[in-house]
Every structure is written in C-alpha cells, then in structure tokens.
GROMACS .gro file of C-alpha atoms in nm:
model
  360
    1UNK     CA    1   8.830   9.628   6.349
    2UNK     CA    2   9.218   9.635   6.382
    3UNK     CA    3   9.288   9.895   6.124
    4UNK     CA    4   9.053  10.084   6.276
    5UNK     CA    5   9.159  10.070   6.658
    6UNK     CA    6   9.499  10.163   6.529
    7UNK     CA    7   9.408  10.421   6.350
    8UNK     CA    8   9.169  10.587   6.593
    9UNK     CA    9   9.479  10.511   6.837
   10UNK     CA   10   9.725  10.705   6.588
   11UNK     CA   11   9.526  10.995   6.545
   12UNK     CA   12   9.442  11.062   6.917
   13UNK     CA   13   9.790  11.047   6.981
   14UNK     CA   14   9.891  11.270   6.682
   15UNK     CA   15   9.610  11.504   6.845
   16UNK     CA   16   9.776  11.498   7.198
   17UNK     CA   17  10.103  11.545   7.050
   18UNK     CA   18  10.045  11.907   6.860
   19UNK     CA   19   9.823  12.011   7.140
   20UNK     CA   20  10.147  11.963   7.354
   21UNK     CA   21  10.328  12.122   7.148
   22UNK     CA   22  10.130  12.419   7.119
   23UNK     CA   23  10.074  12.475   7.473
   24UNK     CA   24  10.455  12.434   7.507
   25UNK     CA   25  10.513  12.721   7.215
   26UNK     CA   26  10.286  12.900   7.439
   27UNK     CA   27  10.476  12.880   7.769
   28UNK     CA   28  10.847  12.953   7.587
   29UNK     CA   29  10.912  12.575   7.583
   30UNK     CA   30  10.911  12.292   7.334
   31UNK     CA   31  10.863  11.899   7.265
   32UNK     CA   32  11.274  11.888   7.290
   33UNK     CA   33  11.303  12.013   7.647
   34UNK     CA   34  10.974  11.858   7.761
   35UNK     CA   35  11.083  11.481   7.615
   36UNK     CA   36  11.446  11.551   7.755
   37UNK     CA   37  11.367  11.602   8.098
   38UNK     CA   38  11.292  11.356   8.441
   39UNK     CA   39  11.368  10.971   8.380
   40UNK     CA   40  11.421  11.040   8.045
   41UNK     CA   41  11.790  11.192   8.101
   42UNK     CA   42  11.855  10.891   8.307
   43UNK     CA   43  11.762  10.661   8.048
   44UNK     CA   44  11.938  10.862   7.790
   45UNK     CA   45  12.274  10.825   8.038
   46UNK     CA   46  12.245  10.442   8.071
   47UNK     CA   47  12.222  10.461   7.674
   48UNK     CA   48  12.538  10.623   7.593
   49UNK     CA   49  12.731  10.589   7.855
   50UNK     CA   50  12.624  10.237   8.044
   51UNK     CA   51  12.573  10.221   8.426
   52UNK     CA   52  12.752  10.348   8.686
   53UNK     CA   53  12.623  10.678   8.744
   54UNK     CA   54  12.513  10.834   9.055
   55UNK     CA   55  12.382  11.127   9.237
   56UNK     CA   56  12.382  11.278   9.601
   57UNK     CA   57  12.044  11.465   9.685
   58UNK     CA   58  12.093  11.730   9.981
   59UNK     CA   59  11.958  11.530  10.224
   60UNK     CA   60  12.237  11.230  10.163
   61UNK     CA   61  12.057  10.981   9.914
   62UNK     CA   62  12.277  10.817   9.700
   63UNK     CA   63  12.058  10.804   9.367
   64UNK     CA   64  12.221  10.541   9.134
   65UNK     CA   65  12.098  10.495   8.771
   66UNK     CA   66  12.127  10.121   8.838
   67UNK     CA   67  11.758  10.133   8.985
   68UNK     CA   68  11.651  10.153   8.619
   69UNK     CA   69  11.621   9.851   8.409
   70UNK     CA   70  11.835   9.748   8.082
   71UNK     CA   71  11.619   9.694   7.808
   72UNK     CA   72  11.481   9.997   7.734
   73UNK     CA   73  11.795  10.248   7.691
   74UNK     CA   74  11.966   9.972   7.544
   75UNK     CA   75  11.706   9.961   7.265
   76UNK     CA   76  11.728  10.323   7.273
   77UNK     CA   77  12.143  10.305   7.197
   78UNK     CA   78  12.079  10.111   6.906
   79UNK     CA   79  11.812  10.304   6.792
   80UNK     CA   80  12.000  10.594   6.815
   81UNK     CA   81  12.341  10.402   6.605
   82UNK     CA   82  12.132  10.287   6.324
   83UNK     CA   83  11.953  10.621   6.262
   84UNK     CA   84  12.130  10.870   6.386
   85UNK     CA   85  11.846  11.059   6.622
   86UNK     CA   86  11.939  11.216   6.971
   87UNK     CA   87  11.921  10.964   7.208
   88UNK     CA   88  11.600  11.113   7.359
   89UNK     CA   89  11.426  11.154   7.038
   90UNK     CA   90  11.550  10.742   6.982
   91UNK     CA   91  11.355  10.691   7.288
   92UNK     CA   92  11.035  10.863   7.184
   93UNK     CA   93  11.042  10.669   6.863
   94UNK     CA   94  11.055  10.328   7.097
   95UNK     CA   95  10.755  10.476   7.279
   96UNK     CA   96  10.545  10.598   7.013
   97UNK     CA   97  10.604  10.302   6.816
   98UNK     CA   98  10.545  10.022   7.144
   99UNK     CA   99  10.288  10.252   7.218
  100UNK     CA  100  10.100  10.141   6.896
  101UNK     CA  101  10.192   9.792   6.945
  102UNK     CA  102  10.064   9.776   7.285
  103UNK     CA  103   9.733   9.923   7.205
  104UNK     CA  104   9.699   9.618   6.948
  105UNK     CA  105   9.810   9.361   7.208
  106UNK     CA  106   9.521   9.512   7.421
  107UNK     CA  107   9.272   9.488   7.191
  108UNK     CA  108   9.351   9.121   7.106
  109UNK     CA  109   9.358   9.049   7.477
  110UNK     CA  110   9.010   9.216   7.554
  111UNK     CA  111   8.852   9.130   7.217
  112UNK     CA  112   8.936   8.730   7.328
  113UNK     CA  113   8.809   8.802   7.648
  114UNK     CA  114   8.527   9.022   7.633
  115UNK     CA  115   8.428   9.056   7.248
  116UNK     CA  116   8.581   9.318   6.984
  117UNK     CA  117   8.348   9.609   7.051
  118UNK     CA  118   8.465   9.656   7.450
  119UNK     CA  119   8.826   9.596   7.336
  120UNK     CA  120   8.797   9.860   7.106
  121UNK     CA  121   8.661  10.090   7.362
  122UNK     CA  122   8.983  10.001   7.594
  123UNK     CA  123   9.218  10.083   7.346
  124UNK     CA  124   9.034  10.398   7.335
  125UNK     CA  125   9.015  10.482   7.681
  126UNK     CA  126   9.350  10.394   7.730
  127UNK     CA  127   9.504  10.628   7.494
  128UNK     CA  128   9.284  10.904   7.619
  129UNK     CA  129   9.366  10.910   8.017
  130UNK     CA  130   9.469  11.158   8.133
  131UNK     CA  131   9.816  11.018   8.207
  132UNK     CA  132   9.807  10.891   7.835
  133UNK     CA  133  10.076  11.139   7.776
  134UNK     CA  134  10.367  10.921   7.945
  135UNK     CA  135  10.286  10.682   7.648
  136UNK     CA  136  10.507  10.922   7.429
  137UNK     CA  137  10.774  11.026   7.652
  138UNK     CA  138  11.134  10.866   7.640
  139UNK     CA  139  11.014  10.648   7.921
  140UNK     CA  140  11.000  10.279   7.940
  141UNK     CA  141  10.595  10.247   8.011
  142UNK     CA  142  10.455  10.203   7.644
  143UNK     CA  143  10.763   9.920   7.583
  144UNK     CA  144  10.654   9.735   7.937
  145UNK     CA  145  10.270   9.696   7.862
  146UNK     CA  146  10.328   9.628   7.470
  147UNK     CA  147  10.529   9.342   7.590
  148UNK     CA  148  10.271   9.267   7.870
  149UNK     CA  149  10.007   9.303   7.656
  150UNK     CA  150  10.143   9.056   7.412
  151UNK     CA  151  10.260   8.793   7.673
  152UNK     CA  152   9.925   8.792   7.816
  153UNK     CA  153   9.784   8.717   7.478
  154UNK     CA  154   9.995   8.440   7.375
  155UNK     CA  155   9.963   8.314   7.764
  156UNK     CA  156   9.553   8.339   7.691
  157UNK     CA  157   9.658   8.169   7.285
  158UNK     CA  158   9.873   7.898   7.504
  159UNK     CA  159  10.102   7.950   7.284
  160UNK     CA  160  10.365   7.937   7.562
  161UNK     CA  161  10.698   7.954   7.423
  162UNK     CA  162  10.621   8.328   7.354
  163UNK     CA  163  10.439   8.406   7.652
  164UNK     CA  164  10.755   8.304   7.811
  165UNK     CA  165  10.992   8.491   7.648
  166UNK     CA  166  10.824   8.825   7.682
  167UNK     CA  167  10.738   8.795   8.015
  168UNK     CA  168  11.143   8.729   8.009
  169UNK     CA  169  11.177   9.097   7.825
  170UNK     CA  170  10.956   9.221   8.045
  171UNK     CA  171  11.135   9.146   8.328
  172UNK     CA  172  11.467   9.357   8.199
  173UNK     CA  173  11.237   9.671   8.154
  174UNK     CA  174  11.078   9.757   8.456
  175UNK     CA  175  11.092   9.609   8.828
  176UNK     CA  176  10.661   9.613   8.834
  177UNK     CA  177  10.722   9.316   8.568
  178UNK     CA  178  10.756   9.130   8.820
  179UNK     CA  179  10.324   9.102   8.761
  180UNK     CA  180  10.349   9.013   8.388
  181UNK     CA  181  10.608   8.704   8.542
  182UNK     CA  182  10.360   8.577   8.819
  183UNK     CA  183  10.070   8.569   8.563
  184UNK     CA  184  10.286   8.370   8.275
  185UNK     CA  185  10.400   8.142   8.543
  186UNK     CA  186  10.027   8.117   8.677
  187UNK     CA  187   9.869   8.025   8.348
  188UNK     CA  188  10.158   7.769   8.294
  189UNK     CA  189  10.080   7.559   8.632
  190UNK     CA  190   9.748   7.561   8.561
  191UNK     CA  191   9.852   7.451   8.209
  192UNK     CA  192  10.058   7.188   8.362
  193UNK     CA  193   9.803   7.049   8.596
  194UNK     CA  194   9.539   7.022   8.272
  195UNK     CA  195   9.832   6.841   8.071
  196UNK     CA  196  10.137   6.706   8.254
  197UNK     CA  197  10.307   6.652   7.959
  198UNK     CA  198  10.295   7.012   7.811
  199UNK     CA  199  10.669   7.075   7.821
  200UNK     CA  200  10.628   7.436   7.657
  201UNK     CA  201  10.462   7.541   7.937
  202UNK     CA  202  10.718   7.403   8.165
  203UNK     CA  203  10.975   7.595   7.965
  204UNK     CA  204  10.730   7.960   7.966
  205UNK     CA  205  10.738   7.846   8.387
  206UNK     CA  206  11.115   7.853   8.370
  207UNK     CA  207  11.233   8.126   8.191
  208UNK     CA  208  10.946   8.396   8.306
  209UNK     CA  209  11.166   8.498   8.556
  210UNK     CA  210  11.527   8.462   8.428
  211UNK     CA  211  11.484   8.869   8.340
  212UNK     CA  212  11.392   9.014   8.613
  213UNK     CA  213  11.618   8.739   8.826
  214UNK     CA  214  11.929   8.807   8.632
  215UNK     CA  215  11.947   9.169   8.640
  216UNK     CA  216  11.915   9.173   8.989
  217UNK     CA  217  12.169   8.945   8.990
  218UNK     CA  218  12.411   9.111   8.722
  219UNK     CA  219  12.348   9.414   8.966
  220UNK     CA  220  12.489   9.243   9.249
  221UNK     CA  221  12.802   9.153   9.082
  222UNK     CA  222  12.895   9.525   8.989
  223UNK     CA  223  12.829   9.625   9.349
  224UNK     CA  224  12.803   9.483   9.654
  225UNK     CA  225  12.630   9.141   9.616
  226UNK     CA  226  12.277   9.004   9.572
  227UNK     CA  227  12.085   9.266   9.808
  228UNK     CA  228  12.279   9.565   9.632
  229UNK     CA  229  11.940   9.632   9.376
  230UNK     CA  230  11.720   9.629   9.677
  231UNK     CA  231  11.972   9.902   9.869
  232UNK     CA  232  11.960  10.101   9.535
  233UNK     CA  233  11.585  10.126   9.535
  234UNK     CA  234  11.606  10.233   9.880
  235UNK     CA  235  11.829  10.518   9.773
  236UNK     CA  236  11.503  10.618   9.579
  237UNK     CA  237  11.269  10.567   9.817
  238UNK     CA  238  11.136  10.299   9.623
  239UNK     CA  239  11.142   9.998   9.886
  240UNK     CA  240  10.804   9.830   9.977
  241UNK     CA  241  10.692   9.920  10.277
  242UNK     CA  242  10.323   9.779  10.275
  243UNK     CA  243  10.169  10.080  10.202
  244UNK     CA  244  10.253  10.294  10.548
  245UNK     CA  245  10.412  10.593  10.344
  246UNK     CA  246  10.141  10.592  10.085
  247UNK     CA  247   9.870  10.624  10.448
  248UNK     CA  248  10.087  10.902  10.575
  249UNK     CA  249  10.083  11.072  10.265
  250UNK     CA  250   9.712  11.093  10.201
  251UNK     CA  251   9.699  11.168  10.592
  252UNK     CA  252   9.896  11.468  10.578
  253UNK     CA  253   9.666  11.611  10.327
  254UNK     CA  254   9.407  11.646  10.617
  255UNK     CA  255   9.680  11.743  10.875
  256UNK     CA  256   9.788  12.033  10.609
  257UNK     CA  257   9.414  12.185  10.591
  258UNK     CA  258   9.381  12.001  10.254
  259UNK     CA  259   9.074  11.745  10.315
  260UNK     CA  260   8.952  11.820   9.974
  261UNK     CA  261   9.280  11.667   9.816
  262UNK     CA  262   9.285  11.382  10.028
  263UNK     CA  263   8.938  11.338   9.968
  264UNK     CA  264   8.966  11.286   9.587
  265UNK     CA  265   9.263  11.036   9.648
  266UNK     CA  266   9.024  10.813   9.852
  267UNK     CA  267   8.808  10.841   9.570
  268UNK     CA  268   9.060  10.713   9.349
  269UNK     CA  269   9.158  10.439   9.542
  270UNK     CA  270   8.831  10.329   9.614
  271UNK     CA  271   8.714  10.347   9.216
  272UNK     CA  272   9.057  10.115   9.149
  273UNK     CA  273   8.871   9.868   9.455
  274UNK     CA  274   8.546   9.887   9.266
  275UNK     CA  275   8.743   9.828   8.932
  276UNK     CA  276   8.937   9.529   9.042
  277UNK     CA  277   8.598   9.351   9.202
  278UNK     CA  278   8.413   9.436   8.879
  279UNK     CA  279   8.686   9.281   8.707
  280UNK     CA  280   8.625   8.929   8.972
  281UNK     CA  281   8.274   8.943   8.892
  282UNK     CA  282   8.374   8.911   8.505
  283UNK     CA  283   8.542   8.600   8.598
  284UNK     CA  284   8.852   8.706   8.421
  285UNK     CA  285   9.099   8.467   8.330
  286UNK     CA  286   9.313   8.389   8.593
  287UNK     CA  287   9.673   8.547   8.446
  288UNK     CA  288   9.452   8.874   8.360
  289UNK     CA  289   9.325   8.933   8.701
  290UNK     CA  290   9.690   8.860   8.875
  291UNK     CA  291   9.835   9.098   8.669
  292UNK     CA  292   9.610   9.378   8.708
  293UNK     CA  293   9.565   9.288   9.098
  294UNK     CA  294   9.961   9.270   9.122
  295UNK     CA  295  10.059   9.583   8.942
  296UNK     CA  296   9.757   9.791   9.161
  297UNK     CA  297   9.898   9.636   9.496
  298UNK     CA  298  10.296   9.784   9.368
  299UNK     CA  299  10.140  10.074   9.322
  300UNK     CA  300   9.968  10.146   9.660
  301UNK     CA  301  10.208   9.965   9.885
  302UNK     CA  302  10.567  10.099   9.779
  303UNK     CA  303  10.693  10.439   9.868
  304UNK     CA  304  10.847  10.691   9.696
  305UNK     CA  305  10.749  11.017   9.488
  306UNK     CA  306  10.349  10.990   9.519
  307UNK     CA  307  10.294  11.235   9.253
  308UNK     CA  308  10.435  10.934   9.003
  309UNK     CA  309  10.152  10.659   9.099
  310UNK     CA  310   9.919  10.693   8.832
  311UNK     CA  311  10.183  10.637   8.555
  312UNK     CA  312  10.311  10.328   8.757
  313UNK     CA  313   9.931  10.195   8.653
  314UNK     CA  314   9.943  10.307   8.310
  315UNK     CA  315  10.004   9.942   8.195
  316UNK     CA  316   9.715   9.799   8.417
  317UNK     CA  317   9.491   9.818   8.124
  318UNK     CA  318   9.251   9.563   8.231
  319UNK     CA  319   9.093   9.803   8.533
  320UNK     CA  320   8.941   9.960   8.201
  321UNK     CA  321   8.746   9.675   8.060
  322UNK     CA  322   8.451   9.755   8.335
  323UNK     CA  323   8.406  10.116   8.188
  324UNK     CA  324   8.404   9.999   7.821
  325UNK     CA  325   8.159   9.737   7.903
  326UNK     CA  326   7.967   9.998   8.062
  327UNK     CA  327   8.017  10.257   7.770
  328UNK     CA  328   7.940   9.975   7.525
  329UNK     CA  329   7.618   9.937   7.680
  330UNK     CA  330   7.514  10.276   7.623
  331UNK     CA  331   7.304  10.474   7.297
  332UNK     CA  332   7.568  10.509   7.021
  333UNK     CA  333   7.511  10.916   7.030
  334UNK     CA  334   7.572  10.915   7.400
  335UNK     CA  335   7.898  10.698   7.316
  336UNK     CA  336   8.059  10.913   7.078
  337UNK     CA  337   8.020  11.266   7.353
  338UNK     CA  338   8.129  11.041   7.629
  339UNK     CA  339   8.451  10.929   7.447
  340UNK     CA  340   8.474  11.263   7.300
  341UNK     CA  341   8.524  11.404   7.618
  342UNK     CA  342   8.792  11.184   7.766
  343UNK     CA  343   8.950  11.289   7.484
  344UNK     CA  344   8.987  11.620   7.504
  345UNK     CA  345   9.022  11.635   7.881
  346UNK     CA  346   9.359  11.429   7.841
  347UNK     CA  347   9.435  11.676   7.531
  348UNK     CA  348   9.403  11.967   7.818
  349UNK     CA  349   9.548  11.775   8.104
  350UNK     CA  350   9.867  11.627   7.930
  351UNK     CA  351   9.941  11.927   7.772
  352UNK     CA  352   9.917  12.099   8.125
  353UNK     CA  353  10.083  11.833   8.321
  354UNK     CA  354  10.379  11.806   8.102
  355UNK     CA  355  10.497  12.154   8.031
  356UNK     CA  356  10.485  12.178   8.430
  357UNK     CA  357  10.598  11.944   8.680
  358UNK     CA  358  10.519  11.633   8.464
  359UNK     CA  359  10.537  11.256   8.579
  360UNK     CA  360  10.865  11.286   8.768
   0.00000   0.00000   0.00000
C-alpha cells in the first residue's frame, strides 16, 4: 500500500506540474519565473546571502527577511553547493522531494489511526487540493508538514527521542510549528504521567521547543533584544490579534456589495468547524487533534495578507481524515469519479492560481 500511495502521489504531482507549465507557455510565462517569485525570492536571499535584509513598503513598513525561519533556505544553500542548481530550483527540489516524504508520514499517521484504506485516501486528497500547488514551490510548507508528519508518527510510535527532535526542526522552519511543539510536548506528559520513569519522553518534553525558542532568541541578539521577532512580524502584519482583522476582512466583503464572497468564506470556516468536531467525535489521539486544532486557530486569529490563509493550513492534514472516511465509505465506481474530480479541479485551479497572483 506504500508503493502505491507514493506512486499515485508522484504521478498527480507530475500531472499538476506539466499542466502548470502549459498554462504558463500559454500566458508568455514559465515554471522559472512562476517558482522564482513571492516568498520564494526571500528564501532564495536568506540562502545566499544570510539575514539582514529589509524592505520599506510605501506606506512605512519595515519588511525584514528575519520574519522567515532558518532551516529551510539553509537547506536550500547547501543544496544549491553540492549540485550546482539555482538557488530557487534547489528549493523546489527540497519541496518536491519533502513533499513525497510528507505524504508517506501522513499515510503512516492515518493508516495507525484510522486503517490503511482512509490514509490512502488522505494522501490523495491532500495532493489534489486545490492549494496542492504550494507543495512544489520554493516555499517551506512541504518541509514543515513532512517533518510534522513524521514527529507525529514517532510521537503516536512513542518512540520519543525522534518525535523530539523533529518537532525541534520544525520549530526552525516555520513560526505555525509552534503546533507540531505543543502536541510532542502533550503526548510526552501524558507519557510521563503513564510511566514516571520514561526519561525519553522527558528529553522529547525538553528539546520540542529549543527550535522555535532559540531562533527567536538568536533573533534578538542581532537586533534589538528578545521582543525584536515579535516587532518583525508586526512589520508584516503578521501579529496575533485574536482574529479582529480576519472579522473585518470578511465584513468588508458585505460593506463592498460583495455578500456572495463573504458568503463562501463563512462557508469555509464553518466546513473547517464541522471538520475539527468530526475529527473530536473520532476520538483522535490527543497530539493529532492539538495540532490540527492549533494550526486552524493560527490561521483564523492572526492578521496579515488574507489571500495567503489556505496555504497556512496546507499542513493541517488531519481536517481530511473525515472526508476520506466518508469517501471510503462509498461504491468503489463512485470513488474513483469523486477523486477524479478533485483532481483535475486542482490541475485547473493551480495552474490558474499560480501563473496569476499566486499564494503571496
């Protein structure tokens, strides 16, 4: 069943990947501008050059490339040493190939969880949303949830140690990690209340953090102390804010004459609300259902560019499990045209998406 979630995985992707390139040929573009342009260039930056740059937007925001994390272009500059490739083609090599490995970690996670035949419909779906397409960009989503993925499957294994350590990775490649660190840490107290005596779960408890923690901290020290990250996000309009600017957003949608957009983005919301309680009613493991809660609740209660949301829940995987328990249930002829489908409307929609404003 491995080999052949992988290679289902692998040849959806290929798919999505000429499609986008055609429609690109199409338009007078190509893959090379499309995978060299938003967060990619600032990743790309960071990877040659190190941190320290910074830009002033026209209405006075300082924009400093410190707001993105370490691990991913640093992977990217040695990607890039040992084989010679552009530094943004490095970085679609790191996505495309922690793309793969994430959709494995998923299906071990799901298939020890659920059974093999949902996990394989996960994998599926995930590949085939319609914000799929990030997965191949030189952006550091496909590296965060392979490493989630796999930290939540060694935290589910016990095997703690590792759990540990990549929630530790995690935590230098994205600030949402901070969801992948709370569920490691919650599956080793409850560890440590079974079995006092577990000290590999008392280490997984004390380094889970140290990533996250220490480049916060490192950030501090090249500016202007401990609340300098925090002041940098803020520059981005990425401070949390409870979810006011998200409200006024959707508001101003029916304020603008535009009910029918802020309609559909209730709907969304509410389908991630029924999601998540389907996902309680499963009875979940507990470090499964904190991450997936966690990484939902960043999304809708931070600020910043709106338009980027659905990416920022790219690695909340398990909000899928409900629909491939659902599609599991179903005739096997009914399956295939449902999945078919998805497919192609994230063949259309990434193609679309990227080669105009994209995921910003």
């Amino acid at each position: 069943m491995k080999a052949k979630v992988l290679a289902a995985f692998i040849a959806i992707k290929a798919i999505a990947l000429l499609t986008l390139a055609i429609t690109a040929d199409s338009k007078g573009s190509s893959l090379t501008k499309i995978f060299s342009r938003w967060d990619a260039q600032w990743y790309r930056r960071i990877a040659q050059d190190g941190y320290g740059y910074t830009v002033t937007t026209s209405d006075g925001r300082t924009l400093s490339d410190y707001a993105f994390f370490p691990l991913y272009p640093y992977i990217e500059r040695w990607v890039h040493e040992v084989t010679s490739l552009s530094y943004i083609n490095s970085g679609v090599v790191i996505s495309a190939l922690s793309s793969i490995v994430a959709a494995l970690g998923i299906f071990l996670v799901v298939e020890r969880t659920i059974g093999s035949k949902v996990a394989f419909y996960t994998v599926i779906i995930w590949a085939a949303l319609p914000i799929a397409a990030v997965q191949t960009l030189a952006y550091s989503e496909s590296l965060f949830t392979a490493l989630a993925a796999w930290a939540l499957y060694f935290t589910l294994k016990r095997q703690w140690i590792l759990a540990g350590a990549l929630a530790l990775l995690s935590g230098l490649t994205r600030p949402t990690a901070i969801a992948i660190v709370v569920a490691v840490m919650a599956g080793a107290l409850i560890e440590l209340q079974k079995r006092r005596g577990d000290k590999s779960a008392l280490v997984a408890l004390l380094i889970a953090p140290l990533g996250m923690i220490g480049y916060i901290y490192w950030v501090g020290t090249q500016l202007d102390g401990w609340s300098s990250y925090f002041i940098v996000t803020d520059g981005w309009g990425n401070g949390f804010d409870g979810g006011q600017a998200f409200v006024a957003w959707i508001t101003d949608f029916f304020k603008d004459g535009q009910p029918i957009v802020g309609l559909l983005i209730l709907l969304a919301i509410s389908t991630l609300i029924v999601l998540l309680w389907s996902l309680w009613r499963k009875s979940l493991p507990t470090p499964l259902f904190l991450y997936t809660v966690i990484l939902v609740s960043l999304s809708l209660t931070t600020s910043g560019y709106f338009g980027s949301k659905p990416r920022y829940l790219l690695p909340a995987f398990p909000l899928l499990i409900p629909i491939a328990i659902h599609l599991n249930k179903g005739r096997r002829g009914n399956q295939k045209f449902v999945l078919a489908g998805i497919v192609l409307i994230s063949f259309i929609y990434g193609a679309i998406w990227l080669t105009g404003n994209g995921p910003l």
